[in-house]
Short mmCIF file of C-alpha atoms and ligand atoms in Angstrom, two decimals:
data_model
loop_
_atom_site.label_atom_id
_atom_site.label_comp_id
_atom_site.label_asym_id
_atom_site.label_seq_id
_atom_site.Cartn_x
_atom_site.Cartn_y
_atom_site.Cartn_z
CA MET A 144 -13.87 -14.78 18.83
CA ALA A 145 -13.25 -18.13 20.47
CA ARG A 146 -10.01 -18.51 18.56
CA ARG A 147 -8.87 -15.08 19.56
CA ARG A 148 -9.44 -15.72 23.22
CA MET A 149 -7.55 -18.96 23.03
CA ASN A 150 -4.61 -17.19 21.47
CA SER A 151 -4.23 -14.44 24.01
CA ASP A 152 -4.66 -16.72 27.02
CA ALA A 153 -1.69 -18.31 28.73
CA PRO A 154 -0.85 -21.52 26.87
CA ASP A 155 -2.18 -24.74 28.42
CA GLY A 156 -0.19 -27.87 29.08
CA GLY A 157 -1.88 -29.89 26.32
CA TRP A 158 -0.77 -27.58 23.52
CA ARG A 159 1.72 -29.21 21.16
CA PRO A 160 3.78 -26.29 19.93
CA ARG A 161 5.77 -26.32 16.73
CA LEU A 162 7.58 -23.71 14.71
CA ALA A 163 5.23 -21.82 12.41
CA ALA A 164 5.68 -22.24 8.68
CA GLY A 165 8.36 -19.89 7.45
CA VAL A 166 10.29 -19.90 10.72
CA ARG A 167 13.62 -21.69 10.83
CA LEU A 168 16.03 -22.47 13.63
CA ARG A 169 19.67 -22.59 12.64
CA VAL A 170 23.13 -22.28 14.04
CA ASP A 171 24.80 -19.04 13.12
CA PRO A 172 28.26 -19.98 11.83
CA ALA A 173 29.53 -16.53 12.84
CA ASP A 174 29.26 -17.20 16.57
CA GLY A 175 27.94 -20.75 16.97
CA ARG A 176 24.74 -19.40 18.50
CA GLU A 177 21.29 -20.54 17.51
CA ARG A 178 19.04 -18.08 15.78
CA LEU A 179 15.41 -18.09 14.81
CA LEU A 180 15.01 -16.89 11.25
CA PHE A 181 11.87 -15.25 9.88
CA PRO A 182 11.56 -12.49 7.30
CA GLU A 183 11.86 -9.55 9.66
CA ALA A 184 14.71 -10.73 11.81
CA ALA A 185 17.28 -13.26 12.91
CA LEU A 186 16.42 -13.55 16.58
CA GLU A 187 19.27 -14.58 18.82
CA LEU A 188 18.25 -17.27 21.30
CA ASN A 189 20.01 -17.95 24.56
CA GLU A 190 20.77 -21.54 25.44
CA THR A 191 17.55 -22.18 27.35
CA ALA A 192 15.37 -20.59 24.67
CA ALA A 193 17.09 -22.64 21.98
CA ALA A 194 16.54 -25.80 24.03
CA ILE A 195 12.83 -25.00 24.32
CA VAL A 196 12.46 -24.28 20.62
CA ARG A 197 14.26 -27.48 19.67
CA LEU A 198 11.60 -29.43 21.56
CA CYS A 199 8.74 -27.71 19.72
CA ASP A 200 8.18 -30.47 17.18
CA GLY A 201 4.38 -30.58 17.19
CA ARG A 202 4.45 -33.98 18.89
CA ARG A 203 5.49 -33.10 22.42
CA SER A 204 2.95 -31.27 24.55
CA LEU A 205 3.91 -28.22 26.56
CA ALA A 206 3.72 -30.33 29.72
CA GLU A 207 6.10 -32.88 28.20
CA ILE A 208 8.50 -30.15 27.12
CA VAL A 209 8.55 -28.76 30.64
CA GLY A 210 9.09 -32.28 31.97
CA GLU A 211 12.08 -32.84 29.72
CA LEU A 212 13.65 -29.51 30.54
CA THR A 213 13.15 -30.08 34.26
CA GLY A 214 14.87 -33.45 33.96
CA ARG A 215 17.74 -31.80 32.17
CA TYR A 216 18.22 -28.61 34.14
CA GLY A 217 17.03 -29.69 37.60
CA THR A 218 13.79 -29.11 39.39
CA THR A 219 12.45 -25.64 39.82
CA GLY A 220 8.95 -24.31 39.27
CA ALA A 221 10.62 -21.48 37.36
CA ILE A 222 11.13 -23.72 34.34
CA ALA A 223 7.39 -24.33 33.89
CA ARG A 224 6.55 -20.65 34.21
CA GLU A 225 9.38 -19.41 32.00
CA THR A 226 8.71 -21.97 29.27
CA ALA A 227 5.00 -21.13 29.17
CA GLU A 228 5.76 -17.41 29.12
CA PHE A 229 8.36 -17.70 26.41
CA LEU A 230 6.20 -19.88 24.17
CA GLY A 231 3.15 -17.69 24.79
CA ALA A 232 5.11 -14.66 23.63
CA MET A 233 6.41 -16.56 20.63
CA ARG A 234 2.88 -17.57 19.73
CA GLU A 235 1.76 -13.97 19.87
CA ARG A 236 4.40 -13.13 17.31
CA ARG A 237 3.21 -16.09 15.24
CA LEU A 238 6.60 -17.76 15.45
CA VAL A 239 5.25 -20.92 17.03
CA GLU A 240 1.77 -22.33 16.71
CA MET B 35 37.78 -0.17 11.23
CA ASN B 36 36.60 -3.43 12.77
CA THR B 37 33.35 -4.32 11.03
CA SER B 38 30.72 -6.77 12.15
CA PRO B 39 29.43 -9.13 9.47
CA PRO B 40 26.51 -8.34 7.16
CA ARG B 41 23.33 -10.22 8.10
CA SER B 42 21.09 -9.66 5.15
CA LEU B 43 21.45 -9.42 1.42
CA VAL B 44 18.96 -7.62 -0.79
CA ALA B 45 19.21 -8.93 -4.34
CA GLU B 46 17.59 -6.65 -6.90
CA LEU B 47 17.39 -9.20 -9.66
CA THR B 48 16.01 -6.93 -12.38
CA TYR B 49 14.64 -3.44 -12.88
CA ARG B 50 12.01 -4.75 -15.29
CA CYS B 51 8.51 -4.50 -13.84
CA PRO B 52 4.97 -4.69 -15.25
CA LEU B 53 3.74 -2.11 -12.73
CA GLY B 54 4.43 1.61 -12.65
CA CYS B 55 3.89 2.52 -8.99
CA LEU B 56 3.92 6.22 -8.19
CA TYR B 57 5.84 5.44 -4.97
CA CYS B 58 8.52 3.23 -6.48
CA SER B 59 11.95 3.81 -4.96
CA ASN B 60 13.92 2.43 -7.91
CA PRO B 61 16.36 4.85 -9.55
CA LEU B 62 14.79 7.32 -11.98
CA ASP B 63 17.25 6.28 -14.68
CA PHE B 64 16.51 2.55 -14.40
CA ALA B 65 15.69 2.34 -18.12
CA LYS B 66 19.33 2.86 -19.04
CA ARG B 67 20.42 0.24 -16.49
CA ARG B 68 19.52 -2.83 -18.47
CA ALA B 69 22.46 -5.10 -17.65
CA GLU B 70 21.60 -8.06 -15.43
CA LEU B 71 23.84 -10.51 -13.63
CA SER B 72 23.72 -14.13 -14.76
CA THR B 73 22.50 -17.12 -12.77
CA GLY B 74 26.13 -18.04 -12.13
CA ASP B 75 27.01 -14.55 -10.88
CA TRP B 76 24.17 -14.59 -8.38
CA SER B 77 24.95 -18.11 -7.21
CA ARG B 78 28.54 -17.07 -6.52
CA ILE B 79 27.33 -13.99 -4.62
CA PHE B 80 24.97 -16.04 -2.47
CA ALA B 81 27.79 -18.38 -1.49
CA GLN B 82 30.10 -15.46 -0.71
CA ALA B 83 27.37 -13.77 1.29
CA ALA B 84 26.67 -16.87 3.39
CA ALA B 85 30.39 -17.30 4.06
CA LEU B 86 30.57 -13.68 5.17
CA GLY B 87 27.77 -14.10 7.75
CA VAL B 88 24.61 -13.28 5.81
CA LEU B 89 21.60 -15.25 7.08
CA GLN B 90 18.77 -13.72 5.12
CA LEU B 91 18.19 -13.10 1.45
CA HIS B 92 15.50 -10.85 0.03
CA LEU B 93 14.84 -11.39 -3.66
CA THR B 94 13.40 -8.23 -5.15
CA GLY B 95 13.59 -5.86 -8.12
CA GLY B 96 11.79 -4.51 -10.14
CA GLU B 97 9.75 -7.65 -10.39
CA PRO B 98 11.88 -10.72 -9.59
CA LEU B 99 9.31 -13.01 -11.25
CA LEU B 100 10.53 -11.67 -14.58
CA ARG B 101 13.76 -13.63 -14.08
CA ASP B 102 13.34 -16.98 -15.83
CA ASP B 103 15.95 -18.50 -13.54
CA LEU B 104 14.20 -17.67 -10.25
CA THR B 105 13.83 -21.34 -9.32
CA GLU B 106 17.54 -21.95 -9.88
CA LEU B 107 18.44 -18.85 -7.92
CA THR B 108 16.25 -20.00 -5.05
CA ALA B 109 17.90 -23.41 -5.06
CA ALA B 110 21.36 -21.83 -5.15
CA ALA B 111 20.53 -19.66 -2.14
CA ARG B 112 19.07 -22.57 -0.23
CA ALA B 113 22.16 -24.65 -0.93
CA CYS B 114 24.09 -22.22 1.27
CA ASP B 115 21.33 -22.29 3.88
CA LEU B 116 20.10 -18.71 3.40
CA TYR B 117 16.60 -17.80 4.58
CA ILE B 118 14.79 -16.78 1.40
CA ASN B 119 12.12 -14.12 1.20
CA LEU B 120 10.58 -13.30 -2.17
CA ILE B 121 9.36 -9.72 -2.47
CA THR B 122 6.95 -9.48 -5.36
CA SER B 123 3.93 -7.73 -6.83
CA GLY B 124 2.62 -11.20 -7.62
CA VAL B 125 1.81 -10.32 -11.20
CA GLY B 126 2.60 -13.39 -13.27
CA LEU B 127 2.89 -15.80 -10.36
CA THR B 128 1.34 -19.18 -11.14
CA GLU B 129 0.73 -22.19 -8.94
CA ALA B 130 3.28 -24.22 -10.88
CA ARG B 131 6.00 -21.64 -10.40
CA LEU B 132 5.26 -21.15 -6.74
CA ASP B 133 5.36 -24.88 -6.27
CA ALA B 134 8.77 -25.00 -7.93
CA PHE B 135 10.04 -22.16 -5.74
CA ARG B 136 8.85 -23.96 -2.66
CA ALA B 137 10.50 -27.19 -3.71
CA ALA B 138 13.69 -25.21 -4.30
CA GLY B 139 13.60 -23.87 -0.74
CA LEU B 140 11.65 -20.61 -0.71
CA ASP B 141 10.75 -19.71 2.89
CA HIS B 142 8.37 -16.78 2.66
CA VAL B 143 6.56 -14.43 0.28
CA GLN B 144 6.07 -10.72 0.77
CA LEU B 145 3.38 -9.50 -1.58
CA SER B 146 2.73 -5.83 -2.28
CA LEU B 147 -0.78 -4.45 -2.59
CA GLN B 148 -1.38 -0.83 -3.47
CA ASP B 149 -4.68 -0.21 -1.69
CA GLY B 150 -7.66 -1.89 -0.05
CA ASP B 151 -9.78 -0.67 -2.91
CA GLU B 152 -9.47 -1.73 -6.53
CA ALA B 153 -9.77 1.66 -8.20
CA GLY B 154 -7.30 3.21 -5.78
CA ALA B 155 -4.83 0.35 -6.16
CA ASP B 156 -4.89 0.39 -9.94
CA TYR B 157 -4.48 4.15 -10.01
CA VAL B 158 -1.29 3.99 -7.94
CA ALA B 159 0.11 1.01 -9.86
CA GLY B 160 -0.74 2.62 -13.20
CA ALA B 161 -2.11 -0.75 -14.31
CA GLY B 162 -5.25 -2.83 -13.83
CA VAL B 163 -3.67 -5.50 -11.65
CA HIS B 164 -5.33 -5.40 -8.24
CA ARG B 165 -7.80 -8.16 -8.89
CA ARG B 166 -5.10 -10.50 -10.22
CA LYS B 167 -2.96 -9.75 -7.18
CA LEU B 168 -5.79 -10.72 -4.85
CA ALA B 169 -6.12 -14.04 -6.66
CA VAL B 170 -2.38 -14.58 -6.21
CA ALA B 171 -2.60 -13.78 -2.50
CA ARG B 172 -5.34 -16.37 -2.13
CA MET B 173 -3.29 -18.92 -4.01
CA ILE B 174 -0.29 -18.34 -1.73
CA ALA B 175 -2.45 -18.78 1.35
CA ARG B 176 -4.08 -21.88 -0.10
CA MET B 177 -0.64 -23.39 -0.68
CA LYS B 178 0.19 -22.60 2.96
CA ILE B 179 3.20 -20.51 2.13
CA PRO B 180 3.73 -17.90 4.84
CA LEU B 181 2.64 -14.53 3.55
CA THR B 182 3.28 -10.93 4.53
CA LEU B 183 1.24 -8.25 2.81
CA ASN B 184 2.87 -4.90 2.36
CA PHE B 185 0.90 -1.74 1.62
CA VAL B 186 2.86 1.42 0.96
CA VAL B 187 0.63 4.09 2.46
CA HIS B 188 0.40 7.77 1.49
CA ARG B 189 -2.12 10.54 1.07
CA LEU B 190 -4.11 8.74 -1.62
CA ASN B 191 -4.82 5.61 0.41
CA LEU B 192 -4.15 6.32 4.11
CA ASP B 193 -7.83 6.83 4.82
CA ARG B 194 -8.42 3.20 3.92
CA VAL B 195 -5.99 1.44 6.25
CA GLY B 196 -8.96 -0.18 8.01
CA ALA B 197 -10.01 -1.82 4.74
CA MET B 198 -6.40 -2.87 4.07
CA ILE B 199 -6.14 -4.59 7.43
CA ASP B 200 -9.48 -6.38 6.93
CA LEU B 201 -8.38 -7.46 3.48
CA ALA B 202 -5.09 -8.82 4.81
CA ALA B 203 -6.91 -10.80 7.49
CA GLU B 204 -9.34 -12.17 4.93
CA LEU B 205 -6.47 -13.18 2.65
CA GLY B 206 -4.81 -15.13 5.46
CA ALA B 207 -1.64 -13.06 5.86
CA ARG B 208 0.50 -13.73 8.95
CA ARG B 209 1.58 -10.11 8.96
CA VAL B 210 0.49 -6.87 7.35
CA GLU B 211 2.83 -3.93 6.97
CA LEU B 212 1.43 -0.46 6.48
CA ALA B 213 4.60 1.28 5.50
CA SER B 214 4.49 5.01 4.92
CA VAL B 215 5.93 6.08 1.60
CA GLN B 216 9.61 6.95 1.71
CA PHE B 217 10.56 9.77 -0.58
CA HIS B 218 13.23 8.26 -2.78
CA GLY B 219 13.27 7.76 -6.53
CA TRP B 220 9.83 8.06 -8.10
CA ALA B 221 8.20 8.74 -4.75
CA LEU B 222 10.28 11.91 -4.36
CA LEU B 223 9.23 12.99 -7.83
CA ASN B 224 5.58 12.45 -6.84
CA ARG B 225 5.90 13.82 -3.33
CA ALA B 226 3.26 16.51 -3.73
CA HIS B 227 0.73 13.80 -4.53
CA LEU B 228 1.80 11.32 -1.88
CA MET B 229 2.63 13.44 1.17
CA PRO B 230 0.12 12.54 3.90
CA THR B 231 -1.36 15.13 6.23
CA PRO B 232 -0.49 14.79 9.94
CA GLU B 233 -4.18 14.27 10.79
CA GLN B 234 -4.49 11.50 8.24
CA ASN B 235 -1.40 9.84 9.60
CA ASP B 236 -2.59 10.04 13.21
CA ARG B 237 -5.97 8.57 12.36
CA ALA B 238 -4.44 5.71 10.39
CA GLU B 239 -1.92 5.02 13.13
CA ALA B 240 -4.69 4.79 15.73
CA ILE B 241 -6.67 2.37 13.57
CA ALA B 242 -3.59 0.23 13.05
CA ARG B 243 -2.84 0.23 16.78
CA GLY B 244 -6.39 -0.90 17.57
CA ALA B 245 -6.22 -3.66 14.97
CA ALA B 246 -2.82 -4.83 16.23
CA GLU B 247 -4.32 -5.27 19.68
CA ARG B 248 -7.48 -6.93 18.41
CA MET B 249 -5.64 -9.39 16.18
CA ARG B 250 -2.87 -10.28 18.58
CA GLY B 251 -1.76 -13.84 17.95
CA LEU B 252 -3.61 -14.04 14.62
CA MET B 253 -2.00 -11.46 12.41
CA GLN B 254 0.76 -8.98 13.11
CA VAL B 255 -0.17 -5.43 12.18
CA VAL B 256 2.72 -3.04 11.76
CA PHE B 257 2.44 0.64 10.96
CA VAL B 258 5.50 2.64 9.94
CA ARG B 259 5.03 6.37 10.30
CA ASN B 260 6.22 8.81 7.68
CA ASP B 261 9.54 10.28 8.74
CA TYR B 262 8.62 13.73 7.38
CA LEU B 263 5.96 13.83 10.09
CA ALA B 264 7.90 12.22 12.90
CA GLY B 265 10.33 15.04 13.73
CA ARG B 266 13.11 12.49 14.03
CA PRO B 267 14.72 10.41 11.35
CA LYS B 268 14.57 6.65 10.98
CA PRO B 269 17.65 4.62 11.83
CA CYS B 270 18.02 4.03 8.11
CA MET B 271 19.12 0.46 7.29
CA GLY B 272 20.10 0.11 10.94
CA GLY B 273 23.12 2.22 10.01
CA TRP B 274 25.15 2.47 6.81
CA GLY B 275 27.21 -0.64 6.20
CA ARG B 276 26.23 -2.19 9.52
CA GLY B 277 24.13 -5.17 8.50
CA THR B 278 22.88 -5.08 4.93
CA ILE B 279 24.28 -5.32 1.43
CA VAL B 280 22.11 -4.40 -1.55
CA ILE B 281 23.13 -5.57 -4.99
CA ASP B 282 21.54 -3.97 -8.02
CA PRO B 283 20.69 -5.91 -11.19
CA ALA B 284 24.05 -5.11 -12.78
CA GLY B 285 26.05 -6.16 -9.74
CA TYR B 286 26.78 -2.82 -8.09
CA ALA B 287 26.86 -3.18 -4.33
CA MET B 288 25.24 -0.53 -2.16
CA PRO B 289 24.55 -0.06 1.55
CA CYS B 290 20.89 0.78 0.82
CA GLN B 291 18.45 0.58 -2.06
CA ALA B 292 18.47 4.30 -2.75
CA ALA B 293 22.23 4.86 -2.44
CA ALA B 294 22.74 5.24 -6.19
CA SER B 295 20.99 8.60 -5.87
CA ILE B 296 24.01 10.02 -3.98
CA ALA B 297 26.28 11.66 -6.53
CA GLY B 298 30.00 11.09 -6.29
CA LEU B 299 30.03 7.58 -4.85
CA GLU B 300 31.95 4.96 -6.88
CA PHE B 301 30.02 1.77 -6.26
CA PRO B 302 32.02 -1.46 -6.24
CA ASN B 303 30.81 -4.28 -8.46
CA VAL B 304 30.56 -7.95 -7.53
CA ARG B 305 32.06 -8.85 -10.88
CA THR B 306 35.38 -7.31 -10.00
CA ALA B 307 35.57 -7.72 -6.22
CA THR B 308 34.47 -10.29 -3.69
CA LEU B 309 31.66 -9.45 -1.31
CA GLY B 310 34.14 -9.63 1.56
CA GLU B 311 36.39 -7.01 -0.04
CA ILE B 312 33.39 -4.85 -0.79
CA TRP B 313 32.02 -5.10 2.73
CA ARG B 314 35.30 -4.49 4.54
CA ASP B 315 37.38 -2.32 2.26
CA SER B 316 35.32 -0.43 -0.30
CA SER B 317 35.22 3.33 0.08
CA VAL B 318 31.44 3.36 -0.37
CA PHE B 319 30.72 0.98 2.50
CA ASN B 320 33.16 2.83 4.74
CA ALA B 321 31.95 6.31 3.75
CA PHE B 322 29.34 6.64 6.52
CA ARG B 323 30.30 3.87 8.91
CA GLY B 324 30.69 4.66 12.56
CA TYR B 325 30.45 8.27 13.70
CA ASP B 326 33.58 10.05 12.47
CA TRP B 327 32.00 11.30 9.25
CA MET B 328 29.24 13.11 11.13
CA LYS B 329 28.85 16.86 11.30
CA GLU B 330 26.96 18.96 13.80
CA PRO B 331 24.30 18.58 15.10
CA CYS B 332 24.71 14.78 14.88
CA ARG B 333 28.37 14.67 15.94
CA THR B 334 27.59 15.60 19.53
CA CYS B 335 23.99 14.39 19.70
CA PRO B 336 23.15 11.59 22.15
CA GLU B 337 20.66 10.17 19.63
CA ARG B 338 23.36 9.33 17.13
CA GLU B 339 23.80 5.78 18.38
CA ARG B 340 20.11 5.12 17.95
CA ASP B 341 19.38 6.73 14.57
CA PHE B 342 22.87 7.05 13.02
CA GLY B 343 21.92 10.54 11.85
CA GLY B 344 19.10 9.17 9.68
CA CYS B 345 19.12 8.51 5.97
CA ARG B 346 22.16 9.51 3.86
CA CYS B 347 20.15 9.54 0.64
CA GLN B 348 17.59 11.90 2.13
CA ALA B 349 20.36 14.14 3.46
CA PHE B 350 21.83 14.30 -0.03
CA ALA B 351 18.49 14.87 -1.73
CA LEU B 352 17.23 17.58 0.62
CA ALA B 353 20.35 19.17 2.12
CA GLY B 354 22.70 18.59 -0.82
CA ASP B 355 25.20 16.87 1.49
CA ALA B 356 25.11 13.15 2.25
CA ALA B 357 27.05 13.72 5.50
CA ALA B 358 24.53 16.24 6.86
CA ALA B 359 21.89 15.35 9.42
CA ASP B 360 18.80 13.87 7.78
CA PRO B 361 16.50 16.89 7.25
CA ALA B 362 13.63 14.80 8.65
CA CYS B 363 15.27 15.59 12.01
CA GLU B 364 13.92 18.63 13.82
CA PHE B 365 17.51 19.60 14.76
CA SER B 366 18.66 19.71 11.15
CA PRO B 367 19.28 23.22 9.79
CA HIS B 368 17.46 22.01 6.67
CA HIS B 369 14.36 20.78 8.50
CA ARG B 370 12.27 23.53 6.92
CA THR B 371 12.47 21.74 3.54
CA VAL B 372 10.58 18.88 5.16
CA ILE B 373 8.07 21.20 6.82
CA SER B 374 7.33 22.99 3.57
CA ALA B 375 6.92 19.66 1.73
CA ARG B 376 3.88 19.05 3.93
CA THR B 377 2.03 21.84 2.21
CA GLU B 378 3.27 21.35 -1.35
CA LEU B 379 0.47 21.71 -3.84
CA SER B 380 -0.13 18.85 -6.21
CA GLU B 381 -2.74 20.57 -8.38
CA ARG B 382 -0.28 22.06 -10.79
CA ILE B 383 1.81 18.97 -11.54
CA ASN B 384 0.91 15.61 -13.00
CA PRO B 385 1.94 12.41 -11.26
CA VAL B 386 4.71 10.51 -13.03
CA TYR B 387 4.42 6.75 -13.33
CA ARG B 388 7.50 4.59 -13.10
CA THR B 389 7.68 3.50 -16.71
CA ALA B 390 10.62 2.89 -19.03
CA ARG B 391 9.36 5.75 -21.14
CA SER B 392 9.34 8.34 -18.37
CA SER B 393 12.69 7.03 -17.21
CA ARG B 394 14.17 7.58 -20.68
CA ASP B 395 12.63 11.05 -20.82
CA ILE B 396 14.22 11.94 -17.48
CA VAL B 397 17.63 10.66 -18.59
CA HIS B 398 17.30 12.58 -21.85
CA ARG B 399 16.31 15.79 -20.08
CA ASN B 400 19.22 15.54 -17.66
CA ASN B 401 21.68 14.97 -20.48
CA SER B 402 20.56 17.74 -22.78
CA PRO B 403 22.50 21.00 -22.40
CA GLY B 404 20.69 23.51 -20.26
CA GLY B 405 18.05 20.93 -19.41
S1 SF4 C 232 7.22 -0.41 -6.44
FE1 SF4 C 232 5.81 -1.03 -8.09
S2 SF4 C 232 6.82 -0.31 -9.96
FE2 SF4 C 232 8.39 -0.30 -8.36
S3 SF4 C 232 9.38 -2.28 -8.55
FE3 SF4 C 232 7.76 -2.51 -7.02
S4 SF4 C 232 5.96 -3.24 -8.16
FE4 SF4 C 232 7.43 -2.43 -9.67
S1 SF4 C 233 20.79 15.57 15.28
FE1 SF4 C 233 21.47 13.80 14.12
S2 SF4 C 233 21.82 12.19 15.65
FE2 SF4 C 233 20.58 13.82 16.65
S3 SF4 C 233 18.46 13.17 16.41
FE3 SF4 C 233 18.93 14.49 14.66
S4 SF4 C 233 19.63 13.11 13.04
FE4 SF4 C 233 19.70 11.95 14.97
#
């Protein structure tokens, strides 16, 4: 029960996300875009999403990821919200953990 | 025609299999198709596929574990950076082999189970294998290899989807697929035994929906409804020749795993043509690409861009014309064949297991004059 609640809540800043086993990020030679590969699909990532996923190494915390992206793309509160939303949705699909 | 690249390759490595599933979609005449490509052939195909744009490889069969060179094949596929999914019954999988596959670059295992209940599972498989398969599932989870469990569901087991979902959770699967039987190959032969009732389907679907919600973030629960009951066809393969190449054990290339059932198609072979030539130029891959081949009602139907007129193999099997609308569609003039299949009686016919012996019998019967 406790685990379930944790999983459906919005992710907290201390979480250190990483790609789940069996999920791979790679550049698609056909169009130079990055795609997330798992058995059911090859999910096309836009530039921001790919940048987020690349930082999911299991060492950086969510707060640190947001910090890095803010440094890179400028300062808006939108980055924190969008990153948390995106990673929360990815966690629900068991693509990151 | 300007074609986008294929994205996934389904490699049917062998038609040999220790199981005899009633729902198997392999060709009925598999017993006479004994030729198998060599390790070198497959390695060449993987490289050609990757160069063409393929990202994902599904190793299947038959039972791919019966190939002694599965580790080498995995390594060859990984060398061209393909994502590798092994689709297996698990029978014969040992820790040592799985370890070797993983070292060679295997990404994911999709294991089939036939039921949530041992007696039911062994009945459908025609072999006492369920218990061994559970041990294999546990071993895969213990080795932390990502696992999807796939249950083909039908009349004989649909009432136990709850138990299947619980079992999948207990076994540590990341995803469980409850995929309604598709009536190709042996499943079509056994349709009267496997056809679910609409009530059964609705109940199972509701249970799966509840479980999907409950297990959000822990395990993905996916239910695929039977197209005979849906009123609309599935967008089969995401469209003919739009994203997938299937290669059979002997090297014949097909747009879907059941395509060999369509009479009159001359399938190209990877031994005599490159995958690029096959994908772009072969008559088979172009036969049902785009929309020009369509007839009414599909030709002018707004749904055609979503479902591509459904499944060509089903159109051929049920309407006698591979270019017709899939009879699973309520607008098809042949839809009544699907409706009447719902009430077929199974009492008077025996189920036929997918064995080499029944396959040979079927071939023999079809070849004998008047038979
Ligand atoms: S469906 Fe069953 S019989 Fe057919 S190939 Fe798969 S495991 Fe073998
Ligand atoms: S008529 Fe053809 S295109 Fe329209 S829904 Fe039916 S199968 Fe699909």
